[in-house]
Amino acid sequence: MTAYLLGRFVSLALSLVAASLVIFLVLEIVPGDPASFMMGINADPQAIAALRSQLGLDEPIHLRYLGWVAGLLHGDFGMSYTYRVPVADLIAERVVISLPLTLYALALSTIIAFPAGIIAAARRNSATDVAVMGATQIGVAIPNFWFAMLLVLVFSINLRIFSAGGFPGWEAGFLPAMKALTLPAVALALPQASILARVMRSSLLDTLHEDFMRSARAKGLTRSQALWRHALRNALIPVLTIVGLQFSFLLAGGIIIENVFYLPGLGRLVFQGITQRDLIVVRSVVIVLVFAVIAVTFLVDVAYAIADPRLRRHGR
Amino acid sequence: MSAHARRTGIVSAAVHHPAFMAGIVLSSIFVVAALLSFVWTPQDPLRLDIPGKLRTPSLAHWFGTDHFGRDMFSMIMVGARVSMAVAFVAVGIGMLAGVPLGLYAASRRGSLVDEFIMRGNDLIFAFPSLLLAIMITAVFGPGAVNAIIAIGIFNIPVFARLSRGAALSLWTRDYVLAARVAGKGRLRISAEHILPNIVNLLIVQGTIQFSLAILAEAALAYVGLGAQPPLPSWGRMLADAQTLISLAPHMALFPGLAIVVTVLGLNLLGDGLRDLHDPRSRRTRP
Amino acid sequence: MTALSVSGLTLAIHGTPILSDVDLTVGAGEIVGIVGESGSGKSMTALSVMQLLPHGSQWSGSIKVAGNDVGAMTETELCGMRGRDAAMVFQEPMTALNPVQTIGDQVAETIRIHTGTGRREALALARQTLDRVGLPADRFPLDRYPHELSGGQRQRVVIAMAIALRPKLLIADEPTTALDVTTQAQILDLLSGLVREEGMGLMLITHDLAVVAGLADRIAILQHGSVVESGATRDVFAAMRHPYTRALFSASAHVPSRTPPPAADGPPVLAVSEVVREYPQPRRGLFHRPPRFRAVDGVSFEIARGENVGLVGESGCGKSTLARAILALDPLDGGEIRLNGEVFSSAGDGPRMTQRAGVQVVFQDPYGSFNPRHKVRRLVCEPFHLLGSPPRGAELEARMLRALEAVGLSAGDADKYIHEFSGGQRQRIAIARALIIEPSLIVLDEAVSALDVSIRAQILDLLAELSGRLDLSYLFISHDLTVVRAITDRVMVMKAGRIVEEGPTTRVFEDPQHPYTRSLIAATPSLAAALAAPADRRAPSGRRDA
């Protein structure tokens, strides 16, 4: 197991390095040079020169990359050009909204999807199955930001149960904060839950056809005993991958949803960075999100090793 | 069973597959609307009519008018054209680049080239797709072309993985070994024996990617990084609707429904195609 | 008391008749063999007894397990019956166990669901049962997972799951078909021992007459869903009242008539010298170089013109790897291979394309050997790719026809797709494809192993006739000693990457020198030997040493 996880760890560390290179290079090839891009067309040449030296653009490219990475390792993301504060502080303020939102949505998605997928598979071709599958088919087709607008229309404007946006801050208490995150989380979660329920159902149906399910029935297990004791754990293995991928979808989806609900999270930060051409902020937020995705991928690999003994004994 | 009988078998199975037929009908609405918009729309979608703004649906304006008094129905028709073009080209990029890469990687299984291609794919997968799209459009400026490139890049690993996986299992088939014993090279076997046998799979995945691309384009346009004004686009129509949602809910309703119907239609079509080609659900042996 | 009595069992699935009017009884301590070819309905008979039939099944008649009518049982009662009164062992041990649960838990589960005992007690019983099936505690602790066991060991776990509660009836559906012969002998021995000692009734389903002939007290022969003949094993074989029984018997023991090969002149068709093939094994750790597994370890032999040579061995012995090396599908790690005296492939140097036309191949699986999108015409002509100037037009047509006719097909078949043919016909097309460029050697890799015995006999006749007429050499690779004995002049026995014995087929079979060859031959069920054995087969003999 350690050999397997060590191997996965090294490969993920390598993809993190590769990702940082890609992010660095994409922003390096902006039209013109980063300094004039950030300052705009009408900027004062002196101000551009000052920014150039602040960004270290006079140094060779590989030194700048290494300097950036070294800074990242110390938690130093550089100074924001527009806010004039360390980017690390900006991110720290925002991540306490974006991360809970993503996890909230992921929890909702799994809580809805697992039972729905299991029931649909267990009662294949029944009315329940058809209803669940029909609902998920529509859920998959709904853009989450449109769904968010509909939720606002119904629950904020008409029913006035939730506020239409904004965030009171965690210091206002856990429940008010969670309440502010509820509509955004639901908007994010439902389309993803539809996907997850479909994957759960089809994975379970595939497992139900396996030979060992017939062995279980021949032992005297009822259909549902066989499903719970033997099919579920096997079916979960491919589903884990999708749960991991959903984290990445939800994190990215959050960027858009935060804009619908005016939540001051990383998504708002990155758009402000884009409109104000603050490449340092954009680059930092992107690398933080990629790091989060890669970390979750590693957690999924760990979960894999726990769920599947064939991986646990890998390398023996 | 002759080839002809097999073909008519597929047709009759298709007709008796309600989800597949629904998919065909729903996606056709979208294609017809897009094509028709080139020659005819009920109103000029670009004509401003400030006094007639925010009208609710009527006979003159089937889907009402927006905050500039433009006809929503006409705008949605032209928006279909933009969505379809972006999605079509983006998925095309993904297929044209991804499938050859996947086939090549499969034909050199375990080699450095294979490793390189697959690790590159993993790398693209590690980026939340929307995030990189946002980054690309942020740097190169918003617009339909950059949206296409951004979405297209994410389709490459999807098709590369799919075709590599399917091709790997075909490479172990005896008929591929027989072709190698007949002296055929890897390239020729890939073209002659592998590709034709994964085409169905690619079509099914292509349909699904097409619908995902429409959703992605709508999201980019919603945050202002898609097609630019005055060209109408579904995503931006929703962005415009957002601030006016309590005043004019119809502005949010119709573009959203257009997206849902289109994506739903394409997904049903894709699922139906998979069912029709799945040997488990259809008898292929006589 | 009878463990099982079936009378008038008729079954249809989605309206297609599968079984009609089947009568069977299995007494306590009795072994009843059910024999039939594929599609005869033998597995469906077993699933009817267990009431695990696929959706859309409709059955009538009477099935009584240990005296209880299963037709009258509710689903709950059926679950109580399965695993307690009647248990089943399936064909494919590799997939019959849950991969994410320990073997101890899987065996204990049978006990727990029926008796409601606690986990600890059930595990103790599971331990005893695993000991009973030959999986001792020191080597097979309860916390092993299925993927850590070999196929034969997994089949023992499946048997342990089935017998944990000492059911009255044990159904074994082709329990040894997926296993090597020596493992097959051990498993059959275990099953018959259990029957005698525990007094269970065993319903043994198989396609292999030799397996039941040596083991069963009574047999029933199934054809197209009906029992065509049944009775005491010896009586059935002695009388053979039904023509199908006779056909099955003669096909099982079929030896094609062959002309001996002409005296060899000129260089051998195939000369393999000191061939080595290695594979990297999975990495043990990140910083260790993966160890290499030597699948073929310094093998040398020759095949003369017109000679049929057999290569036998159990799975994993390296015979398929050797075949791939001879076909130059993989590069060699050592040694060289010559075709008709010229170097074809050698270590460090890939295959010479000009030589490729000298060797062709027929694979095992008649369903996977052809691209489903091509017509027979294109499939059969594919090897012409090897010729510098392939024939065209009328010449191409004539040669394709000649190849099709040589294997007993007609011109009309050229424009059909492969799915329009049966398994036996597909193997004929595979042979036509191999013949068409007139190679001097054809490698037959388990080429008849997937076929029913009657079809197999026809294909063996065809192969023998072609070899005699066209002076073709064969390398006949198989795990089935009976078939190899029937068709080859010379045989080689392979074990762990090396050839341990080689010689004229008759000599090797009648007077094996190497202990491994002896164990293989002893383990192979033989129809003739089983029928010639003394009438009292209650104590199985000659199998133990296998």
Coordinates of C-alpha atoms in Angstrom, one line a residue, chain C residues 161-392:
Chain C
M161 CA -18.9 -21.8 0.6
A162 CA -21.1 -24.4 -0.9
I163 CA -20.5 -27.2 1.5
A164 CA -20.2 -25.2 4.7
L165 CA -23.7 -26.3 5.9
R166 CA -23.4 -29.8 4.4
P167 CA -26.2 -29.4 1.9
K168 CA -28.1 -32.5 0.7
L169 CA -27.5 -31.5 -2.9
L170 CA -24.4 -30.0 -4.5
I171 CA -24.6 -28.8 -8.1
A172 CA -21.3 -28.3 -9.9
D173 CA -21.6 -26.6 -13.3
E174 CA -18.5 -27.3 -15.3
P175 CA -16.4 -26.9 -12.1
T176 CA -13.1 -27.7 -13.7
T177 CA -13.5 -26.5 -17.3
A178 CA -11.5 -23.3 -16.5
L179 CA -8.7 -25.2 -14.7
D180 CA -5.5 -27.0 -15.7
V181 CA -5.7 -30.8 -15.9
T182 CA -3.7 -31.5 -12.7
T183 CA -5.9 -29.0 -10.8
Q184 CA -8.9 -30.5 -12.5
A185 CA -8.0 -33.9 -11.1
Q186 CA -7.5 -32.5 -7.6
I187 CA -10.9 -30.7 -7.6
L188 CA -12.8 -33.7 -9.0
D189 CA -11.1 -35.8 -6.3
L190 CA -12.2 -33.3 -3.6
L191 CA -15.7 -33.3 -4.9
S192 CA -16.1 -37.1 -5.1
G193 CA -14.5 -37.4 -1.6
L194 CA -17.0 -34.9 -0.2
V195 CA -19.9 -36.8 -1.7
R196 CA -18.8 -40.2 -0.3
E197 CA -17.9 -38.9 3.1
E198 CA -20.7 -36.4 3.7
G199 CA -23.4 -38.3 1.9
M200 CA -24.4 -35.4 -0.4
G201 CA -25.8 -35.9 -3.8
L202 CA -23.7 -34.3 -6.6
M203 CA -25.1 -33.2 -9.9
L204 CA -22.0 -32.8 -12.1
I205 CA -22.6 -30.8 -15.3
T206 CA -19.9 -31.1 -18.0
H207 CA -19.3 -31.2 -21.7
D208 CA -16.5 -33.7 -21.2
L209 CA -17.6 -37.3 -21.4
A210 CA -14.3 -38.5 -20.0
V211 CA -14.8 -36.5 -16.7
V212 CA -18.1 -38.1 -15.9
A213 CA -17.1 -41.5 -17.2
G214 CA -14.5 -41.7 -14.5
L215 CA -16.6 -40.3 -11.7
A216 CA -20.4 -40.5 -12.1
D217 CA -22.6 -43.3 -10.9
R218 CA -25.3 -42.4 -13.3
I219 CA -25.4 -40.1 -16.3
A220 CA -28.0 -38.2 -18.3
I221 CA -27.2 -37.0 -21.8
L222 CA -28.9 -33.8 -22.9
Q223 CA -29.5 -32.7 -26.4
H224 CA -31.6 -29.7 -27.4
G225 CA -33.2 -29.5 -24.0
S226 CA -34.2 -33.1 -23.7
V227 CA -32.7 -36.1 -21.9
V228 CA -32.0 -38.4 -24.8
E229 CA -30.5 -41.2 -22.7
S230 CA -29.9 -41.8 -19.0
G231 CA -29.0 -44.6 -16.6
A232 CA -26.0 -46.1 -14.9
T233 CA -22.8 -44.8 -16.5
R234 CA -21.5 -48.2 -17.5
D235 CA -24.9 -49.3 -19.0
V236 CA -25.3 -46.1 -21.0
F237 CA -21.9 -46.5 -22.5
A238 CA -22.2 -50.2 -23.0
A239 CA -25.6 -50.0 -24.8
M240 CA -25.5 -46.5 -26.4
R241 CA -29.1 -46.9 -27.5
H242 CA -29.5 -43.3 -28.8
P243 CA -27.7 -42.2 -31.9
Y244 CA -26.7 -39.0 -30.3
T245 CA -24.9 -40.8 -27.5
R246 CA -23.0 -42.8 -30.1
A247 CA -22.1 -39.7 -32.0
L248 CA -21.0 -37.9 -28.9
F249 CA -18.9 -40.9 -27.8
S250 CA -17.2 -41.4 -31.1
A251 CA -16.5 -37.6 -31.5
S252 CA -15.0 -37.6 -28.0
A253 CA -12.6 -40.4 -28.9
H254 CA -12.1 -39.4 -32.5
V255 CA -8.7 -39.9 -34.0
P256 CA -8.5 -38.5 -37.6
S257 CA -6.8 -40.8 -40.1
R258 CA -3.5 -39.4 -41.2
T259 CA -0.8 -40.2 -43.6
P260 CA 2.6 -40.3 -42.0
P261 CA 4.8 -37.4 -43.0
P262 CA 7.3 -38.0 -45.9
A263 CA 10.9 -38.5 -45.0
A264 CA 12.4 -35.0 -44.3
D265 CA 14.7 -33.6 -46.9
G266 CA 16.2 -30.1 -47.0
P267 CA 16.2 -27.7 -44.1
P268 CA 13.6 -27.9 -41.4
V269 CA 10.5 -25.7 -41.9
L270 CA 11.0 -24.2 -38.4
A271 CA 14.2 -24.1 -36.4
V272 CA 14.0 -22.5 -33.0
S273 CA 17.3 -22.2 -31.2
E274 CA 17.9 -21.0 -27.6
V275 CA 14.9 -18.7 -27.7
V276 CA 14.4 -16.5 -24.6
R277 CA 11.4 -14.2 -23.9
E278 CA 11.2 -12.0 -20.8
Y279 CA 8.6 -9.7 -19.4
P280 CA 9.0 -7.0 -16.8
Q281 CA 7.0 -7.7 -13.7
P282 CA 5.1 -5.1 -11.8
R283 CA 7.2 -2.7 -9.9
R284 CA 7.8 -3.7 -6.2
G285 CA 8.8 -0.2 -5.2
L286 CA 9.2 3.2 -6.7
F287 CA 13.0 3.0 -6.8
H288 CA 13.5 -0.7 -7.6
R289 CA 13.9 -1.8 -11.1
P290 CA 11.1 -4.2 -11.9
P291 CA 12.3 -7.8 -11.9
R292 CA 12.0 -9.6 -15.2
F293 CA 10.0 -12.8 -15.6
R294 CA 11.5 -15.3 -18.0
A295 CA 8.5 -16.8 -19.7
V296 CA 10.5 -18.8 -22.3
D297 CA 13.8 -20.0 -21.2
G298 CA 16.2 -21.2 -23.8
V299 CA 13.9 -23.3 -25.9
S300 CA 15.2 -25.2 -29.0
F301 CA 13.4 -27.5 -31.4
E302 CA 12.8 -28.1 -35.1
I303 CA 9.8 -29.0 -37.2
A304 CA 10.3 -30.9 -40.5
R305 CA 8.3 -30.4 -43.7
G306 CA 4.9 -32.0 -43.4
E307 CA 5.4 -32.8 -39.7
N308 CA 2.7 -32.2 -37.0
V309 CA 4.2 -31.3 -33.7
G310 CA 2.3 -30.8 -30.5
L311 CA 3.2 -28.4 -27.7
V312 CA 1.5 -29.2 -24.4
G313 CA 1.6 -27.6 -21.0
E314 CA -0.5 -25.9 -18.4
S315 CA -1.5 -22.3 -18.3
G316 CA 1.4 -20.0 -17.5
C317 CA 4.0 -22.5 -18.8
G318 CA 5.0 -20.1 -21.6
K319 CA 3.5 -21.9 -24.6
S320 CA 1.5 -18.9 -25.8
T321 CA 4.5 -16.6 -25.3
L322 CA 6.5 -19.1 -27.4
A323 CA 3.8 -19.1 -30.1
R324 CA 3.9 -15.3 -30.2
A325 CA 7.7 -15.3 -30.5
I326 CA 7.5 -17.8 -33.4
L327 CA 4.9 -15.6 -35.2
A328 CA 7.4 -12.7 -34.6
L329 CA 4.7 -10.7 -32.8
D330 CA 7.1 -10.0 -30.0
P331 CA 10.9 -9.4 -30.3
L332 CA 13.2 -12.1 -28.9
D333 CA 15.4 -11.6 -25.9
G334 CA 17.8 -14.3 -26.9
G335 CA 18.3 -17.0 -29.6
E336 CA 17.0 -17.0 -33.1
I337 CA 14.2 -18.5 -35.2
R338 CA 14.7 -19.8 -38.8
L339 CA 12.1 -20.5 -41.3
N340 CA 13.0 -22.9 -44.1
G341 CA 16.7 -22.4 -43.3
E342 CA 16.6 -18.5 -43.3
V343 CA 16.7 -16.3 -40.3
F344 CA 13.2 -15.0 -39.5
S345 CA 13.7 -13.3 -36.2
S346 CA 16.6 -13.1 -33.8
A347 CA 17.5 -11.3 -30.6
G348 CA 18.2 -7.7 -31.3
D349 CA 16.9 -7.9 -34.8
G350 CA 13.1 -7.8 -35.6
P351 CA 11.3 -10.1 -38.0
R352 CA 12.3 -10.2 -41.7
M353 CA 9.2 -9.2 -43.5
T354 CA 10.1 -11.3 -46.5
Q355 CA 9.9 -14.4 -44.4
R356 CA 6.5 -13.7 -42.8
A357 CA 4.6 -15.4 -45.6
G358 CA 6.1 -18.7 -44.5
V359 CA 4.1 -18.9 -41.3
Q360 CA 0.4 -18.3 -40.5
V361 CA -1.8 -18.8 -37.4
V362 CA -5.2 -20.0 -36.3
F363 CA -6.4 -18.8 -32.9
Q364 CA -8.6 -20.3 -30.3
D365 CA -11.6 -17.9 -30.1
P366 CA -13.8 -18.3 -33.2
Y367 CA -15.7 -15.1 -32.2
G368 CA -12.7 -12.7 -31.7
S369 CA -10.6 -13.8 -34.6
F370 CA -12.3 -11.6 -37.3
N371 CA -13.0 -8.0 -37.7
P372 CA -16.8 -7.9 -37.6
R373 CA -17.0 -5.1 -40.1
H374 CA -15.3 -7.0 -43.0
K375 CA -16.8 -9.5 -45.4
V376 CA -15.3 -13.0 -45.6
R377 CA -13.7 -12.1 -48.9
R378 CA -11.6 -9.4 -47.3
L379 CA -10.9 -11.4 -44.2
V380 CA -9.6 -14.4 -46.0
C381 CA -7.5 -12.3 -48.4
E382 CA -5.8 -10.2 -45.7
P383 CA -2.5 -12.2 -45.7
F384 CA -2.0 -11.3 -49.4
H385 CA -0.7 -8.1 -47.9
L386 CA 2.5 -10.0 -47.3
L387 CA 3.2 -10.7 -51.0
G388 CA 5.2 -8.1 -53.0
S389 CA 2.8 -8.3 -55.9
P390 CA -0.5 -9.6 -54.6
P391 CA -2.8 -11.4 -57.1
R392 CA -5.6 -9.3 -58.6

